PDB file of C-alpha atoms in Angstrom:
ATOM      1  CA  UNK A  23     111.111 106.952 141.214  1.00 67.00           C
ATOM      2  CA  UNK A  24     112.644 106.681 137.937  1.00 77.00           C
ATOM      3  CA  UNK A  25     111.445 104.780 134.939  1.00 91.00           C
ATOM      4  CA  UNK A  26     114.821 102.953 134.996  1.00 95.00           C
ATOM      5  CA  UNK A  27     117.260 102.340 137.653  1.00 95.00           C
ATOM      6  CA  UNK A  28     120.764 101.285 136.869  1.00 96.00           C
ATOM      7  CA  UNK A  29     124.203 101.934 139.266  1.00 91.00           C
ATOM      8  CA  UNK A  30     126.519 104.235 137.448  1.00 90.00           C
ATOM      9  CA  UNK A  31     129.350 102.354 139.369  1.00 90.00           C
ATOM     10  CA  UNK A  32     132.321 102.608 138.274  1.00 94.00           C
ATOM     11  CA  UNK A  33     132.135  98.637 138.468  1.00 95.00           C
ATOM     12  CA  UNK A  34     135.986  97.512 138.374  1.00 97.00           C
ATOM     13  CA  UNK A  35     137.171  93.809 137.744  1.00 96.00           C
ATOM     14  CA  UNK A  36     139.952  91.873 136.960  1.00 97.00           C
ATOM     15  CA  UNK A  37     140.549  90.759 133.424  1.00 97.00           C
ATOM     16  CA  UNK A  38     139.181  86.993 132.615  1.00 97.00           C
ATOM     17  CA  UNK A  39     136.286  87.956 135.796  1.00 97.00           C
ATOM     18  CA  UNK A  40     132.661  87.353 135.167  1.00 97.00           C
ATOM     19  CA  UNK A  41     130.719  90.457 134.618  1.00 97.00           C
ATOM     20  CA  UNK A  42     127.260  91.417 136.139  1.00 97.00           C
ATOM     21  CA  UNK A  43     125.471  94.824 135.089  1.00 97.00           C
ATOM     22  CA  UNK A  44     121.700  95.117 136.147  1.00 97.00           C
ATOM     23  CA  UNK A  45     118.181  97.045 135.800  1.00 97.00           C
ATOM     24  CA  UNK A  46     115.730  97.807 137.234  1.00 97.00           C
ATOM     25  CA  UNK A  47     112.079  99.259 136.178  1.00 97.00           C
ATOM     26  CA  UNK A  48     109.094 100.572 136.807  1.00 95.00           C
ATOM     27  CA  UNK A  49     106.545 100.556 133.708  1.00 93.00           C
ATOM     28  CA  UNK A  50     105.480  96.997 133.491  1.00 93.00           C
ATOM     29  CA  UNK A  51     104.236  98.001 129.706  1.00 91.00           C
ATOM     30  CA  UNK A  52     108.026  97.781 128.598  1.00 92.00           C
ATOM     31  CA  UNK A  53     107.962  94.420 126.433  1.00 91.00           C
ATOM     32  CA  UNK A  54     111.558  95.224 124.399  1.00 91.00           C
ATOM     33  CA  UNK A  55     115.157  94.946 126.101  1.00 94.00           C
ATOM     34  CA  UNK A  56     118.298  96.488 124.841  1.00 94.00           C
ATOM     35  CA  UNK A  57     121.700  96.505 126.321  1.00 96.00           C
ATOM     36  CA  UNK A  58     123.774  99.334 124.667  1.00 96.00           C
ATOM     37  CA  UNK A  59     127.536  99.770 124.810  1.00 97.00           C
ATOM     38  CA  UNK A  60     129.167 103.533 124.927  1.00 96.00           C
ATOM     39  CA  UNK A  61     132.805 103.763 124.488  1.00 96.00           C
ATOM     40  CA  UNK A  62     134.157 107.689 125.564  1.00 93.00           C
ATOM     41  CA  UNK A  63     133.171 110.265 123.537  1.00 91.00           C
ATOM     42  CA  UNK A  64     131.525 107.583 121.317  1.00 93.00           C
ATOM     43  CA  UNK A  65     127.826 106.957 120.675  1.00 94.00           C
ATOM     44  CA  UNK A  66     126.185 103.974 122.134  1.00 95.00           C
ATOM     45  CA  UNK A  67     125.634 100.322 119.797  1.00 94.00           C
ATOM     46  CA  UNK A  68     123.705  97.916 120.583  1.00 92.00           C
ATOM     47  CA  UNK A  69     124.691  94.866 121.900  1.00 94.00           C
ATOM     48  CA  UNK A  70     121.622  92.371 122.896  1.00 92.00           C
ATOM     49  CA  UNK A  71     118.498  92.637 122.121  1.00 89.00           C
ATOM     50  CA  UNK A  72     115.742  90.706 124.066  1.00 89.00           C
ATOM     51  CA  UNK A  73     111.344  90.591 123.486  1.00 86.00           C
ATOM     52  CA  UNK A  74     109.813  90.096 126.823  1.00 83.00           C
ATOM     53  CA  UNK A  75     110.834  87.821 129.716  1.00 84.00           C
ATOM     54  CA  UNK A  76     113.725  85.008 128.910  1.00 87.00           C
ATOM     55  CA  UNK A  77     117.465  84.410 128.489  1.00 92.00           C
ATOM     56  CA  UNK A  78     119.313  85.306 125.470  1.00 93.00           C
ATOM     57  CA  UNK A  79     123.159  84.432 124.406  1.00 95.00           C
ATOM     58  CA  UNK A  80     125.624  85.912 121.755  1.00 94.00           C
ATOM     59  CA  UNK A  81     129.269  84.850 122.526  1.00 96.00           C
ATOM     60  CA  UNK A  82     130.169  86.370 125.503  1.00 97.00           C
ATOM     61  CA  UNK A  83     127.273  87.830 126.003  1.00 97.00           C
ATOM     62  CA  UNK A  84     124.495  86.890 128.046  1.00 97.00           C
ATOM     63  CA  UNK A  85     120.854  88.647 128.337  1.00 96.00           C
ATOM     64  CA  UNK A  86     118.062  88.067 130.800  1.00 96.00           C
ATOM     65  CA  UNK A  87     114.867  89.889 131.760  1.00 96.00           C
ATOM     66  CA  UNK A  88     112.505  89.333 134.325  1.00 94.00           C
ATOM     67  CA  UNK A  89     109.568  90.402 133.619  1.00 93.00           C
ATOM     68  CA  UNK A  90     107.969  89.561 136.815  1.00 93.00           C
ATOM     69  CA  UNK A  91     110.529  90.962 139.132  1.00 94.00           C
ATOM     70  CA  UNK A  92     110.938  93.988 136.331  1.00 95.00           C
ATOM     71  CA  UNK A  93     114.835  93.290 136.557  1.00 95.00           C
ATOM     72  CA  UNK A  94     116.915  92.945 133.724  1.00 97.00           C
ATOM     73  CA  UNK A  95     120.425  91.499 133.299  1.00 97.00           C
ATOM     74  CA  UNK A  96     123.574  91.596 131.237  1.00 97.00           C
ATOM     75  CA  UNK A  97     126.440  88.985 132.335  1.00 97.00           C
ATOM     76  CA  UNK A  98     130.196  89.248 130.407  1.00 98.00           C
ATOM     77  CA  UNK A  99     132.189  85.786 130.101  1.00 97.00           C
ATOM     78  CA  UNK A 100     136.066  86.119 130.193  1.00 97.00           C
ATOM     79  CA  UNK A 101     136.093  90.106 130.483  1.00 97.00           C
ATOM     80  CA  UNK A 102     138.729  91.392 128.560  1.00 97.00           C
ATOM     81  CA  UNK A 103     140.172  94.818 129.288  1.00 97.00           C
ATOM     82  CA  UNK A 104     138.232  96.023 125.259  1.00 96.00           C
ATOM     83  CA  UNK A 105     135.053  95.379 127.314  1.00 97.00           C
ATOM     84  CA  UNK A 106     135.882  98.578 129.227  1.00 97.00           C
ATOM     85  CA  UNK A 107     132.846 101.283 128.594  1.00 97.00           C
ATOM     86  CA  UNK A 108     129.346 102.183 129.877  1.00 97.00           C
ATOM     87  CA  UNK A 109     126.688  99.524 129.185  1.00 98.00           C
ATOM     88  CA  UNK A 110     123.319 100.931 128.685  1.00 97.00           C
ATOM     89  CA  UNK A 111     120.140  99.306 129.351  1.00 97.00           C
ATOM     90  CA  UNK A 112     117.357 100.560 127.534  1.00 95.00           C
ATOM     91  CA  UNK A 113     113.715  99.503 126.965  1.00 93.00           C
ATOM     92  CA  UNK A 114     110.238 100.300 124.852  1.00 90.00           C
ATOM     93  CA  UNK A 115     106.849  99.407 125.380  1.00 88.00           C
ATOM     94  CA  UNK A 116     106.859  98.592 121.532  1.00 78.00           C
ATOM     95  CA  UNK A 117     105.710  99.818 117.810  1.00 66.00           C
ATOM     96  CA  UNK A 118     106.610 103.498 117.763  1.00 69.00           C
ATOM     97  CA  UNK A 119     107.868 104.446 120.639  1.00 79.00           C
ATOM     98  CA  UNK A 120     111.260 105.707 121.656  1.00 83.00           C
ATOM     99  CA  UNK A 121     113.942 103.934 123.884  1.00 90.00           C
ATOM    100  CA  UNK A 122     113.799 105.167 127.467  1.00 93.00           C
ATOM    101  CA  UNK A 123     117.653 104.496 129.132  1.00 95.00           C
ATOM    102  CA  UNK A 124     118.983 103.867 132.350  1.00 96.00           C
ATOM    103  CA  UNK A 125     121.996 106.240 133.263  1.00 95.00           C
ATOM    104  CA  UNK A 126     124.573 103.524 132.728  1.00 96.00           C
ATOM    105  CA  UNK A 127     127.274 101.729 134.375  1.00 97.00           C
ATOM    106  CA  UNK A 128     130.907 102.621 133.811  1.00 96.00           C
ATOM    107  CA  UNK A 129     132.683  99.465 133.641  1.00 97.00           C
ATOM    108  CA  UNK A 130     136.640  99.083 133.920  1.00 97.00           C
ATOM    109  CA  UNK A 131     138.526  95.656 133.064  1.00 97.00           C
ATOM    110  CA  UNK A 132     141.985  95.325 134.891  1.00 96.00           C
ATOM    111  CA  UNK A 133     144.452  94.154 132.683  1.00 94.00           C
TER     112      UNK A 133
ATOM    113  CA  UNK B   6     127.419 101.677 104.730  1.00 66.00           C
ATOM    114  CA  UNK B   7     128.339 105.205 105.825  1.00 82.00           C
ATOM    115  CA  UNK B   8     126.594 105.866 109.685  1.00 93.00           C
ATOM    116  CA  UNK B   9     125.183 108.624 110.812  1.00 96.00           C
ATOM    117  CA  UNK B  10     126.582 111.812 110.628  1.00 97.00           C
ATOM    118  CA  UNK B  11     126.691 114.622 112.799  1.00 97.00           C
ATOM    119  CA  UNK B  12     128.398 117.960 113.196  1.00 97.00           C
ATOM    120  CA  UNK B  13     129.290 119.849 114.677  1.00 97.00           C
ATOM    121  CA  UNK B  14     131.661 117.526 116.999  1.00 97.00           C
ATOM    122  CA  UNK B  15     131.778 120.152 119.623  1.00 97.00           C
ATOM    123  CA  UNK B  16     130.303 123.896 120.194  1.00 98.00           C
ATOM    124  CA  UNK B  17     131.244 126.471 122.770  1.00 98.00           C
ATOM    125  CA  UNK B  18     128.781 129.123 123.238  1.00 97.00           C
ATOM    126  CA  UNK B  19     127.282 132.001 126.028  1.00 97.00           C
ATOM    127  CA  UNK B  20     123.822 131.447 127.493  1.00 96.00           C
ATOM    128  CA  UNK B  21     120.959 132.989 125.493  1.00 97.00           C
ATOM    129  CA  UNK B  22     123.348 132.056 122.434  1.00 97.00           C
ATOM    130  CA  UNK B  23     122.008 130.041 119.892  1.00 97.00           C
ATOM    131  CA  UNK B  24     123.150 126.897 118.330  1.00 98.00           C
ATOM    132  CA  UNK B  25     121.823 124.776 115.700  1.00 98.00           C
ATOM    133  CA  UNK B  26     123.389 120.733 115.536  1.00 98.00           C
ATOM    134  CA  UNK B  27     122.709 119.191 111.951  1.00 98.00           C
ATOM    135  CA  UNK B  28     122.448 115.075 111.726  1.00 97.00           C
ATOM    136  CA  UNK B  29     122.446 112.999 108.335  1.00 96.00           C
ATOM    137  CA  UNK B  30     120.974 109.603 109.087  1.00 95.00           C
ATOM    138  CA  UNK B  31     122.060 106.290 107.416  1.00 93.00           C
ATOM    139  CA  UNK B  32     120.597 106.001 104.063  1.00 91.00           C
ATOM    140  CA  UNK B  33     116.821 104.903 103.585  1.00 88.00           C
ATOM    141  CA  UNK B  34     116.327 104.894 107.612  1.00 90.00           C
ATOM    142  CA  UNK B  35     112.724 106.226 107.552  1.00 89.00           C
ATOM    143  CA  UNK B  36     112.929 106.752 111.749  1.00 91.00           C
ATOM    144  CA  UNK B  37     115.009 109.564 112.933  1.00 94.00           C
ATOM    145  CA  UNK B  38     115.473 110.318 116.886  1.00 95.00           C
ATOM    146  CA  UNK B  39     117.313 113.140 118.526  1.00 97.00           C
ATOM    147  CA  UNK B  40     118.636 112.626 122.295  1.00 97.00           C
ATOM    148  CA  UNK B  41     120.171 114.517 124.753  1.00 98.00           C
ATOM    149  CA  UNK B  42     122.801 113.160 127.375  1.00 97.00           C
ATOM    150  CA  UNK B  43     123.903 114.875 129.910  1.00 96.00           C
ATOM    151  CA  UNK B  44     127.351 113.864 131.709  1.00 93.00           C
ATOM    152  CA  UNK B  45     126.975 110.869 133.701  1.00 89.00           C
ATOM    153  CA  UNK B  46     123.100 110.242 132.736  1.00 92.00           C
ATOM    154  CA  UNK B  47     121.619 107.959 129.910  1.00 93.00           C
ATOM    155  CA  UNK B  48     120.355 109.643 126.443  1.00 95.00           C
ATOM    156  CA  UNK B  49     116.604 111.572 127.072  1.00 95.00           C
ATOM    157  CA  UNK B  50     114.224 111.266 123.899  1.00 95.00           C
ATOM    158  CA  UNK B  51     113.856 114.900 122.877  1.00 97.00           C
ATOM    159  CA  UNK B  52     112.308 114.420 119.599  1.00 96.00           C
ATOM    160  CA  UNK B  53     111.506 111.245 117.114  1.00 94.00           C
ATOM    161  CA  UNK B  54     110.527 111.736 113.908  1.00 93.00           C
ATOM    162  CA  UNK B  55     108.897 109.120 111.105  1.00 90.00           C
ATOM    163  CA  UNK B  56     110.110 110.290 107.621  1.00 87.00           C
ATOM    164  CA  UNK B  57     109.519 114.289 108.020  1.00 84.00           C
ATOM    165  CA  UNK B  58     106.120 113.679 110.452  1.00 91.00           C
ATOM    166  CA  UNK B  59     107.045 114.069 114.411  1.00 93.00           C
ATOM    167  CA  UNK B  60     105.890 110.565 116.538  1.00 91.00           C
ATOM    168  CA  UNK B  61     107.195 111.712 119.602  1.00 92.00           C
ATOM    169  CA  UNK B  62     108.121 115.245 121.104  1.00 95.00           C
ATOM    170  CA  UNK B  63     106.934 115.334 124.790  1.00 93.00           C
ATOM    171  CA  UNK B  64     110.056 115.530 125.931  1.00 93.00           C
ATOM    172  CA  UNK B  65     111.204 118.385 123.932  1.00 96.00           C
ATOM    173  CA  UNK B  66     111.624 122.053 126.047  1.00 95.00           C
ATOM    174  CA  UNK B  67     109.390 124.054 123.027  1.00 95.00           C
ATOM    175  CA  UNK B  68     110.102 127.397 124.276  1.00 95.00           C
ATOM    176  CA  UNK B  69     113.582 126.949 123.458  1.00 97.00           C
ATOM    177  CA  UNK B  70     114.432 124.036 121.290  1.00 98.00           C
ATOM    178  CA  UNK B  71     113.269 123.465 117.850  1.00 97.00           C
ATOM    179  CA  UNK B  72     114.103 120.638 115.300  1.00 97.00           C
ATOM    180  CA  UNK B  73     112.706 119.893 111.879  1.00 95.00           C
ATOM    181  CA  UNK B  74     113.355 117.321 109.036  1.00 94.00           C
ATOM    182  CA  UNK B  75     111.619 119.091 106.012  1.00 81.00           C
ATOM    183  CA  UNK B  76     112.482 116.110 103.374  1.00 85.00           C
ATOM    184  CA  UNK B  77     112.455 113.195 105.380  1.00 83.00           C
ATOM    185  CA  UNK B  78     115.938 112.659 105.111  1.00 91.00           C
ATOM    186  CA  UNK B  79     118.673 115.244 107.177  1.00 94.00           C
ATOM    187  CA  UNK B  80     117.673 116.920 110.505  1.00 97.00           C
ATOM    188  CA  UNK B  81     118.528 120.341 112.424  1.00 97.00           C
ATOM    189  CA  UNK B  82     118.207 120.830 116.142  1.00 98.00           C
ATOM    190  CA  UNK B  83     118.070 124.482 116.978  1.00 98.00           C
ATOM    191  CA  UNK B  84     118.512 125.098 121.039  1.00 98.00           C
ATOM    192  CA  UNK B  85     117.825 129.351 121.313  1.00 97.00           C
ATOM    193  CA  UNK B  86     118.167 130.488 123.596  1.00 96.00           C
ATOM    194  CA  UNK B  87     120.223 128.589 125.413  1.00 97.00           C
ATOM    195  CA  UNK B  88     120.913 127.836 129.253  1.00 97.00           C
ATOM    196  CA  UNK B  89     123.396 126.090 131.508  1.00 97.00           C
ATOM    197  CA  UNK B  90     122.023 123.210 131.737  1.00 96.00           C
ATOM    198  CA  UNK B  91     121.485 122.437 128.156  1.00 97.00           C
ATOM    199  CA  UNK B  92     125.246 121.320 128.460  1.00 98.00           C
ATOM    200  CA  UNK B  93     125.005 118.046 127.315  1.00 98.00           C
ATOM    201  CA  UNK B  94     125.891 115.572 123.732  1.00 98.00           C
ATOM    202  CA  UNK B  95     123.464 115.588 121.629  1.00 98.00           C
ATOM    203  CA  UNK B  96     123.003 112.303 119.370  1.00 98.00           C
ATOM    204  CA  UNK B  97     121.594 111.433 116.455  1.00 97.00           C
ATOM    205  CA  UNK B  98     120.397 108.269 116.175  1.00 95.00           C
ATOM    206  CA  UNK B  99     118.203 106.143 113.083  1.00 93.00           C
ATOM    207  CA  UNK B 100     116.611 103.220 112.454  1.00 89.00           C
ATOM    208  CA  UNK B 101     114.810 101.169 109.253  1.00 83.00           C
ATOM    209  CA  UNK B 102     111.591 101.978 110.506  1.00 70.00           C
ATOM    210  CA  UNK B 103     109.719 102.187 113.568  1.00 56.00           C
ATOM    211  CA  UNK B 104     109.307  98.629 114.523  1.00 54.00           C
ATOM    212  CA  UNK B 105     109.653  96.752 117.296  1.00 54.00           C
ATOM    213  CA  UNK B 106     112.832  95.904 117.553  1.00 65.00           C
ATOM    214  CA  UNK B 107     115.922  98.390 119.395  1.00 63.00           C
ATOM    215  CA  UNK B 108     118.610  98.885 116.855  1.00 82.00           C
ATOM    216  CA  UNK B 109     118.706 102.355 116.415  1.00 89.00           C
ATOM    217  CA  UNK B 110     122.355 103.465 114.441  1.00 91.00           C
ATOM    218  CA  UNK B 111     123.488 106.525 116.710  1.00 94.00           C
ATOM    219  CA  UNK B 112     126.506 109.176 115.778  1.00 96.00           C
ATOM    220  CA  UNK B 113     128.887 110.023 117.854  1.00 96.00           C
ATOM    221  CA  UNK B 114     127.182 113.019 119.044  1.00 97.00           C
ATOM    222  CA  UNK B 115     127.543 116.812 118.979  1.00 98.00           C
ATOM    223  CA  UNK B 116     129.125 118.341 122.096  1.00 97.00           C
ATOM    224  CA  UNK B 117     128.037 121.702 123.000  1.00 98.00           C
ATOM    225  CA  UNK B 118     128.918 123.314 126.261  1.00 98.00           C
ATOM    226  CA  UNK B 119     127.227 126.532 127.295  1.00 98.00           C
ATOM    227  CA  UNK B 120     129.058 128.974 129.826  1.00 97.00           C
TER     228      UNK B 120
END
């Protein structure tokens, strides 16, 4: 089993549509969420940022983790067709250590 | 604020070729990481380094890749020789320090392909 599960997809949806993109994990020692964002041939930039279990809101955007059920969550409001890329979850246990990453999923907005 | 900086963009090369991938981070990040992503997969920590002293290189394949940062500032990954299936971007990627929280500042990643 990997450290990180995530569905590559492609996940397609029309344009306005509520997004859903989801994680799951293994190491209950991970205490820092990330969701990054990877346009093609681009490198990946962060988007949310989340410490241990809750919900967290920028805009749009809207994080949650679950500690308990080790599942983590990224929801898009009003998808617009710019939204289109691979979203990256990615997680630490904390001080020094490194981000491990799920593989991504490959999202497409329909205009 | 310039980001970081990578070259090259992309490299062609036979196996048991060798290839060396240079990265300048953003100014006064003290926390540099190198990754490697293979098509379709997430980035894979090979190597992070805290000013020019290496936290973190578990996941780096020592027989055949190499990477140093002698001043604390600009890095060099060195893959020799290489295989197939090092095929893959690798990205450079900095942050302030090594904290707790996730920003790390990537490039957009050197592209080597090895036939």
């Amino acid at each position: 089993q990997k450290e990180v599960e995530q569905d590559p997809g492609p996940l397609s949806v029309p344009e306005g549509a509520i997004v859903s993109l989801n994680c799951t994990y293994s190491n209950s020692a991970f205490q820092y969420f990330m969701w990054y964002r990877q346009y093609s041939r681009k490198g990946p930039e962060l988007l949310m940022y989340t410490y241990s279990s809750g919900n967290k809101e920028d805009g749009r955007f809207t994080a949650q983790v679950d500690k308990s059920s080790k599942y983590i969550s990224l929801f898009i409001r009003d998808s617009q067709p710019s939204d289109s890329a691979t979203y990256l979850c990615a997680m630490k246990r904390g001080g020094a250590d490194g981000l491990t990453f799920g593989k991504g999923t490959h999202l497409i907005i329909q205009p | 604020e310039a980001g970081v900086a990578q070259s090259p963009r992309y490299k062609i090369i036979e196996k048991r070729q060798s290839v060396a991938f240079w990265c300048n981070p953003i100014s006064g990040h003290a926390t540099l990481y190198w990754y490697q992503q293979i098509l379709g997969q997430g980035p894979k920590l090979l190597i992070q380094f805290q000013n020019n002293g290496v936290v973190d290189d578990s996941q780096l394949p020592k027989d055949r890749f190499s990477a140093e940062r002698l001043k604390g500032v600009d890095s060099t990954l060195k893959i020799q020789p290489a295989k197939l299936e090092d095929s893959a971007v690798y990205l450079c990627a900095s942050s302030p320090l090594s904290g707790n929280t996730g920003e790390l500042f990537f490039g957009e990643g050197s592209r080597l392909t090895v036939l």
